[in-house]
Amino acid sequence: MNLATLRKLILEKNLLALLRLGTQANHVYRCAFAAAAGSSGLLGLLSRQPSKLDEIARHLQLGNGQLAAVEAWLDCGVKAGELALKDGRYRLKGRLSRLLAPSGNAVLGSLFEEVTRYHYDAILQAPQRLRDARRYTLADQDGELIARSSRVLEPLVEEAIDWAISGMPGRAQNASVLEIGCGAGHYLCYMRARHPGLRLLAMDFQAEVADAARRNLAASGLDGAVRIEHADILGFDSAERFDLVTLHNNIYYFSGERRDALLRKVRALLKPAGRLLLTTSCRGGSAAVAALHLWWALSDEDSGLPRREELRQQLQNHGFTRVDDKRMLPGESYFAFLASTG
Ligand SMILES: C[S@@+](CC[C@H](N)C(=O)[O-])C[C@H]1O[C@@H](n2cnc3c(N)ncnc32)[C@H](O)[C@@H]1O
């Protein structure tokens, strides 16, 4: 490059800012690559053994005709600093990939995939989607991925479950529980392990999620002990009435009239002294919570996350005269609400 070109780059193209921008852009490349490498199984493969291009393509179930494009993709990982290539073999290099690769960090991997696939898209697309009136629907989400990433909240929800059950003296022995939107089914396993006397019924609206929950329960030796239905709670009915209804991380799937219908349905399904335990992110938390709120604000539910006070009020309007709530994580707007009619 001659001096005149360098001068133009510095003065006309703001070279310094361009270099700074390059550093920021590299974070985007790293994130995109690590998320795709995680969900495709590449991180798992490379954490076990450095691998050649053709071995990687085979692992990704791609044919020889696709080798050039796979190589181009891997090269993005190398140039972004997430992979290294030595003696024809790719291996993990970047901090992000090494963080997401261990199987013990699978929940973190799912969470990161949710961030890169859905939160990033919502932030990027918001103005255009609003202009085009193109709302997200539940079909835009991979339900199993969301169920997996929601597992990061398990310690908080488990504490909330203990809170709810500890207030049911003696009744946990043979109390009946209905779990709405059970996701991966983890809380059913948790309740069953802590209180074997509980009678549990659960449902999920997404068939593949209900199937995954059944598989998880079977893997924990609990098939037969818990009934899991593929159903929409709004169309669900049961002759049984429940001591406890739980709604974890899904109140924002219901807005406006649907939320009213949900709360009416919950009340109708509860025994007279029964209680509702609801856990949810509310507005006002971290950037991740803001992005979750945005996705739902852009959805056909048009809802976004609830405000804490608004949710308390809605519960009271539906006859839950006693509503206690607790912030489950200091500094974050994640709450548990325990509501009863007396
Ligand atoms: C974010 S996931 C949370 C799953 C689980 N409760 C947890 O906390 O890990 C929300 C779940 O609610 C389910 N869901 C949404 N609307 C529903 C409805 N109308 N009836 C039953 N389940 C529903 C979704 O299919 C999804 O699996």
Coordinates of C-alpha atoms and ligand atoms in Angstrom, one line a residue:
M1 CA 0.0 0.0 0.0
N2 CA 1.4 3.4 -0.9
L3 CA 1.3 6.4 1.4
A4 CA -1.5 8.1 -0.5
T5 CA -3.8 5.1 0.0
L6 CA -2.9 4.9 3.7
R7 CA -3.6 8.6 4.0
K8 CA -7.0 8.2 2.4
L9 CA -7.9 5.2 4.6
I10 CA -6.9 7.2 7.7
L11 CA -8.5 10.5 6.8
E12 CA -11.5 9.6 4.6
K13 CA -12.4 6.1 5.9
N14 CA -11.6 6.7 9.6
L15 CA -9.2 3.8 9.8
L16 CA -9.0 3.8 13.6
A17 CA -12.8 3.5 13.9
L18 CA -12.7 0.8 11.3
L19 CA -10.2 -1.2 13.3
R20 CA -12.3 -0.9 16.4
L21 CA -15.4 -2.0 14.5
G22 CA -13.4 -5.0 13.3
T23 CA -12.9 -6.1 16.9
Q24 CA -16.6 -5.7 17.6
A25 CA -17.6 -7.6 14.4
N26 CA -15.3 -10.4 15.5
H27 CA -17.4 -10.9 18.6
V28 CA -20.4 -11.4 16.4
Y29 CA -18.6 -13.9 14.2
R30 CA -17.4 -15.8 17.3
C31 CA -20.9 -15.9 18.8
A32 CA -22.5 -17.1 15.6
F33 CA -19.8 -19.7 15.0
A34 CA -19.8 -21.1 18.5
A35 CA -23.6 -21.3 18.6
A36 CA -23.7 -23.2 15.3
A37 CA -20.8 -25.4 16.3
G38 CA -22.5 -26.2 19.6
S39 CA -25.9 -27.1 18.1
S40 CA -24.4 -29.1 15.2
G41 CA -22.3 -31.3 17.5
L42 CA -19.0 -29.9 16.3
L43 CA -17.9 -28.7 19.7
G44 CA -18.7 -32.1 21.2
L45 CA -16.7 -33.8 18.5
L46 CA -13.7 -31.6 18.9
S47 CA -13.7 -31.7 22.7
R48 CA -13.2 -35.5 22.3
Q49 CA -10.6 -35.4 19.6
P50 CA -9.1 -32.9 17.0
S51 CA -10.6 -33.9 13.7
K52 CA -9.9 -33.6 9.9
L53 CA -12.2 -31.9 7.5
D54 CA -13.7 -35.1 6.1
E55 CA -14.3 -36.5 9.6
I56 CA -16.1 -33.4 10.6
A57 CA -18.2 -33.5 7.5
R58 CA -19.2 -37.1 8.2
H59 CA -20.0 -36.2 11.8
L60 CA -22.3 -33.4 10.5
Q61 CA -23.8 -35.9 8.1
L62 CA -22.7 -33.9 5.1
G63 CA -21.5 -35.4 1.9
N64 CA -18.2 -35.0 0.0
G65 CA -19.9 -32.6 -2.4
Q66 CA -20.2 -30.2 0.5
L67 CA -16.6 -30.3 1.8
A68 CA -15.7 -26.9 0.3
A69 CA -18.5 -25.1 2.0
V70 CA -17.8 -27.0 5.3
E71 CA -14.2 -25.9 5.0
A72 CA -15.3 -22.3 4.4
W73 CA -17.5 -22.5 7.6
L74 CA -14.6 -23.9 9.7
D75 CA -12.3 -21.3 8.3
C76 CA -14.7 -18.6 9.8
G77 CA -14.2 -20.4 13.2
V78 CA -10.5 -20.3 12.8
K79 CA -10.3 -16.7 11.7
A80 CA -12.6 -15.6 14.5
G81 CA -10.3 -17.4 17.0
E82 CA -12.7 -20.2 18.1
L83 CA -10.8 -23.0 16.3
A84 CA -7.2 -23.8 15.5
L85 CA -6.0 -25.8 12.5
K86 CA -2.8 -27.7 12.9
D87 CA -1.5 -30.6 10.8
G88 CA -4.8 -30.8 8.9
R89 CA -6.8 -31.2 12.1
Y90 CA -9.2 -28.8 13.7
R91 CA -9.3 -28.3 17.5
L92 CA -11.0 -26.1 20.0
K93 CA -9.2 -22.9 20.7
G94 CA -11.5 -20.0 21.7
R95 CA -12.7 -19.4 25.3
L96 CA -16.3 -19.4 24.2
S97 CA -16.1 -22.8 22.4
R98 CA -14.2 -24.4 25.2
L99 CA -16.8 -23.0 27.6
L100 CA -19.7 -24.5 25.7
A101 CA -18.1 -27.8 24.6
P102 CA -18.3 -29.9 27.8
S103 CA -21.4 -32.1 28.0
G104 CA -21.8 -30.8 31.6
N105 CA -22.4 -27.3 30.1
A106 CA -25.2 -28.4 27.8
V107 CA -27.8 -26.1 29.5
L108 CA -25.5 -23.2 29.0
G109 CA -25.1 -24.2 25.3
S110 CA -28.9 -24.2 24.9
L111 CA -29.2 -20.9 26.6
F112 CA -26.5 -19.4 24.3
E113 CA -28.3 -20.9 21.3
E114 CA -31.5 -19.2 22.4
V115 CA -29.7 -15.9 22.7
T116 CA -28.1 -16.1 19.3
R117 CA -31.1 -17.6 17.5
Y118 CA -34.0 -15.7 19.0
H119 CA -32.8 -12.8 21.1
Y120 CA -30.3 -11.6 18.5
D121 CA -32.9 -12.0 15.7
A122 CA -35.5 -10.0 17.7
I123 CA -33.2 -7.1 18.3
L124 CA -32.0 -7.1 14.7
Q125 CA -35.4 -7.5 13.1
A126 CA -37.6 -5.5 15.5
P127 CA -38.2 -2.3 13.4
Q128 CA -38.6 -4.2 10.1
R129 CA -40.9 -6.8 11.6
L130 CA -43.1 -4.1 13.2
R131 CA -43.3 -2.2 9.9
D132 CA -44.2 -5.4 8.1
A133 CA -46.6 -6.6 10.9
R134 CA -44.7 -9.9 10.9
R135 CA -45.3 -11.3 14.3
Y136 CA -43.4 -14.2 15.8
T137 CA -45.4 -17.3 16.6
L138 CA -44.7 -20.3 18.7
A139 CA -43.8 -22.1 15.5
D140 CA -40.8 -19.8 15.2
Q141 CA -39.3 -21.3 18.3
D142 CA -37.7 -24.8 18.8
G143 CA -39.7 -25.9 21.8
E144 CA -37.2 -28.5 22.9
L145 CA -34.4 -25.9 22.8
I146 CA -36.4 -23.5 25.0
A147 CA -37.3 -26.3 27.4
R148 CA -33.6 -27.2 27.6
S149 CA -32.4 -23.6 28.1
S150 CA -35.1 -22.9 30.7
R151 CA -33.3 -25.5 32.8
V152 CA -30.8 -22.8 33.9
L153 CA -33.6 -21.6 36.2
E154 CA -34.0 -24.9 38.0
P155 CA -32.4 -24.0 41.3
L156 CA -34.7 -20.9 41.5
V157 CA -37.9 -22.8 40.6
E158 CA -37.0 -25.7 42.9
E159 CA -36.7 -23.2 45.8
A160 CA -40.1 -21.8 44.8
I161 CA -41.6 -25.3 44.7
D162 CA -40.2 -26.0 48.2
W163 CA -41.8 -22.7 49.3
A164 CA -45.2 -23.7 47.9
I165 CA -45.2 -27.2 49.3
S166 CA -43.9 -26.3 52.7
G167 CA -47.0 -24.2 53.2
M168 CA -49.2 -27.3 52.7
P169 CA -48.8 -29.0 56.1
G170 CA -49.2 -32.7 55.8
R171 CA -51.0 -32.4 52.5
A172 CA -47.9 -33.0 50.4
Q173 CA -48.3 -36.6 51.3
N174 CA -51.2 -37.2 49.0
A175 CA -51.8 -33.8 47.4
S176 CA -52.6 -33.5 43.7
V177 CA -50.6 -31.3 41.5
L178 CA -51.2 -30.1 37.9
E179 CA -48.2 -28.7 36.0
I180 CA -49.1 -26.5 33.1
G181 CA -46.5 -26.3 30.3
C182 CA -44.2 -28.8 31.8
G183 CA -41.3 -28.4 29.3
A184 CA -38.6 -31.0 29.8
G185 CA -40.4 -32.4 32.9
H186 CA -37.6 -31.6 35.3
Y187 CA -39.9 -30.2 38.0
L188 CA -42.1 -33.2 37.9
C189 CA -39.0 -35.3 38.7
Y190 CA -38.0 -32.9 41.4
M191 CA -41.4 -32.9 43.1
R192 CA -41.7 -36.6 42.9
A193 CA -38.2 -37.1 44.4
R194 CA -38.9 -34.7 47.3
H195 CA -42.5 -35.8 47.9
P196 CA -43.1 -39.3 46.6
G197 CA -46.7 -39.1 47.9
L198 CA -47.7 -36.3 45.5
R199 CA -50.0 -37.2 42.6
L200 CA -48.8 -35.4 39.5
L201 CA -50.5 -34.6 36.2
A202 CA -48.8 -32.5 33.6
M203 CA -49.4 -31.2 30.1
D204 CA -47.6 -29.3 27.4
F205 CA -49.0 -27.7 24.3
Q206 CA -46.2 -28.7 22.0
A207 CA -46.2 -32.4 21.1
E208 CA -42.5 -32.8 20.8
V209 CA -42.0 -31.1 24.2
A210 CA -44.5 -33.5 25.8
D211 CA -42.7 -36.4 24.2
A212 CA -39.3 -35.2 25.4
A213 CA -40.8 -34.8 29.0
R214 CA -42.1 -38.4 28.8
R215 CA -38.7 -39.6 27.7
N216 CA -36.9 -37.7 30.5
L217 CA -39.3 -39.1 33.1
A218 CA -38.8 -42.6 31.7
A219 CA -35.0 -42.1 32.0
S220 CA -35.5 -41.2 35.6
G221 CA -37.5 -44.3 36.2
L222 CA -40.8 -42.4 36.6
D223 CA -42.8 -43.5 33.6
G224 CA -46.2 -44.5 34.8
A225 CA -45.8 -42.4 37.9
V226 CA -46.7 -39.2 36.2
R227 CA -49.2 -38.7 33.4
I228 CA -48.1 -36.2 30.8
E229 CA -50.7 -35.0 28.2
H230 CA -50.2 -33.2 25.0
A231 CA -52.8 -30.5 25.5
D232 CA -53.6 -26.8 25.4
I233 CA -54.6 -25.8 29.0
L234 CA -57.3 -23.5 27.6
G235 CA -59.1 -26.5 26.1
F236 CA -58.2 -28.9 29.0
D237 CA -60.7 -30.2 31.5
S238 CA -60.5 -32.8 34.2
A239 CA -62.9 -34.3 36.7
E240 CA -60.2 -34.0 39.2
R241 CA -59.5 -30.8 41.3
F242 CA -56.0 -30.0 42.4
D243 CA -54.3 -28.8 45.6
L244 CA -51.6 -27.1 43.6
V245 CA -51.3 -25.8 40.1
T246 CA -47.9 -24.8 38.8
L247 CA -47.0 -22.5 35.9
H248 CA -43.3 -22.1 35.4
N249 CA -41.9 -19.7 32.9
N250 CA -44.9 -19.5 30.6
I251 CA -47.3 -16.9 31.8
Y252 CA -46.1 -14.7 29.0
Y253 CA -47.4 -17.3 26.5
F254 CA -50.8 -15.9 27.5
S255 CA -51.9 -12.3 27.1
G256 CA -55.1 -10.3 27.2
E257 CA -58.2 -12.4 27.0
R258 CA -56.1 -15.6 26.9
R259 CA -54.5 -14.7 30.2
D260 CA -57.9 -14.1 31.7
A261 CA -59.1 -17.4 30.3
L262 CA -56.0 -19.1 31.8
L263 CA -56.5 -17.7 35.3
R264 CA -60.2 -18.6 35.2
K265 CA -59.3 -22.1 34.1
V266 CA -56.7 -22.4 36.9
R267 CA -59.2 -21.3 39.5
A268 CA -61.8 -23.8 38.2
L269 CA -59.2 -26.6 38.4
L270 CA -58.2 -25.8 42.0
K271 CA -59.8 -27.2 45.1
P272 CA -61.3 -24.5 47.3
A273 CA -58.2 -24.1 49.4
G274 CA -55.8 -24.9 46.5
R275 CA -52.9 -22.7 45.4
L276 CA -51.3 -21.5 42.3
L277 CA -47.5 -21.3 42.1
L278 CA -46.3 -19.2 39.2
T279 CA -42.7 -18.4 38.4
T280 CA -41.6 -15.9 35.8
S281 CA -39.2 -13.3 34.7
C282 CA -40.8 -9.9 35.0
R283 CA -39.9 -6.7 33.3
G284 CA -37.0 -4.7 34.5
G285 CA -34.1 -7.2 34.6
S286 CA -30.9 -7.7 32.7
A287 CA -30.3 -7.4 29.0
A288 CA -31.3 -11.1 28.6
V289 CA -34.6 -10.4 30.3
A290 CA -35.1 -7.3 28.1
A291 CA -34.5 -9.4 25.0
L292 CA -36.9 -12.1 26.1
H293 CA -39.4 -9.3 26.7
L294 CA -38.8 -8.0 23.2
W295 CA -39.3 -11.4 21.6
W296 CA -42.7 -11.7 23.2
A297 CA -43.6 -8.1 22.5
L298 CA -43.0 -8.9 18.8
S299 CA -45.0 -12.1 19.0
D300 CA -48.6 -12.7 18.1
E301 CA -49.4 -12.7 21.8
D302 CA -48.3 -9.1 21.7
S303 CA -47.6 -9.4 25.4
G304 CA -44.0 -9.3 26.5
L305 CA -43.1 -10.1 30.1
P306 CA -45.5 -9.1 32.9
R307 CA -44.8 -6.3 35.3
R308 CA -44.7 -7.6 38.9
E309 CA -47.5 -5.3 40.2
E310 CA -49.6 -5.9 37.1
L311 CA -49.5 -9.7 37.6
R312 CA -50.3 -9.4 41.3
Q313 CA -53.3 -7.3 40.3
Q314 CA -54.4 -9.8 37.6
L315 CA -54.3 -12.6 40.1
Q316 CA -56.3 -10.6 42.6
N317 CA -58.9 -9.7 40.0
H318 CA -59.4 -13.4 39.4
G319 CA -60.2 -14.1 43.0
F320 CA -56.8 -14.9 44.4
T321 CA -57.3 -12.8 47.4
R322 CA -54.0 -13.7 48.9
V323 CA -50.9 -13.3 46.7
D324 CA -47.4 -13.5 48.1
D325 CA -44.4 -12.9 45.9
K326 CA -40.6 -13.4 46.2
R327 CA -37.7 -12.2 44.1
M328 CA -35.8 -15.4 43.5
L329 CA -32.5 -14.0 42.4
P330 CA -31.0 -10.8 43.9
G331 CA -30.5 -8.1 41.3
E332 CA -32.6 -10.0 38.6
S333 CA -36.3 -9.6 38.0
Y334 CA -37.2 -13.3 38.4
F335 CA -40.2 -13.8 40.8
A336 CA -42.3 -16.6 42.3
F337 CA -45.9 -15.8 43.0
L338 CA -48.0 -18.0 45.4
A339 CA -51.7 -17.3 45.1
S340 CA -54.7 -18.7 46.9
T341 CA -58.3 -17.8 47.3
G342 CA -58.4 -17.7 51.0
Ligands
LIG1 C1 -40.4 -21.6 28.4 S1 -41.2 -23.2 28.3 C2 -41.0 -23.6 30.1 C3 -41.1 -25.0 30.3 C4 -41.1 -25.5 31.8 N1 -42.2 -25.0 32.5 C5 -39.8 -24.9 32.5 O1 -39.9 -24.0 33.2 O2 -38.7 -25.4 32.2 C6 -42.9 -22.9 28.3 C7 -43.7 -24.1 28.0 O3 -45.1 -23.8 28.1 C8 -45.8 -24.5 27.1 N2 -47.1 -23.9 26.8 C9 -47.3 -22.7 26.2 N3 -48.6 -22.5 26.0 C10 -49.3 -23.6 26.5 C11 -50.7 -23.9 26.6 N4 -51.6 -23.1 26.1 N5 -51.0 -25.1 27.2 C12 -50.0 -25.9 27.7 N6 -48.7 -25.6 27.6 C13 -48.3 -24.5 27.0 C14 -44.9 -24.5 25.9 O4 -45.2 -25.5 25.0 C15 -43.5 -24.6 26.5 O5 -43.1 -25.9 26.6

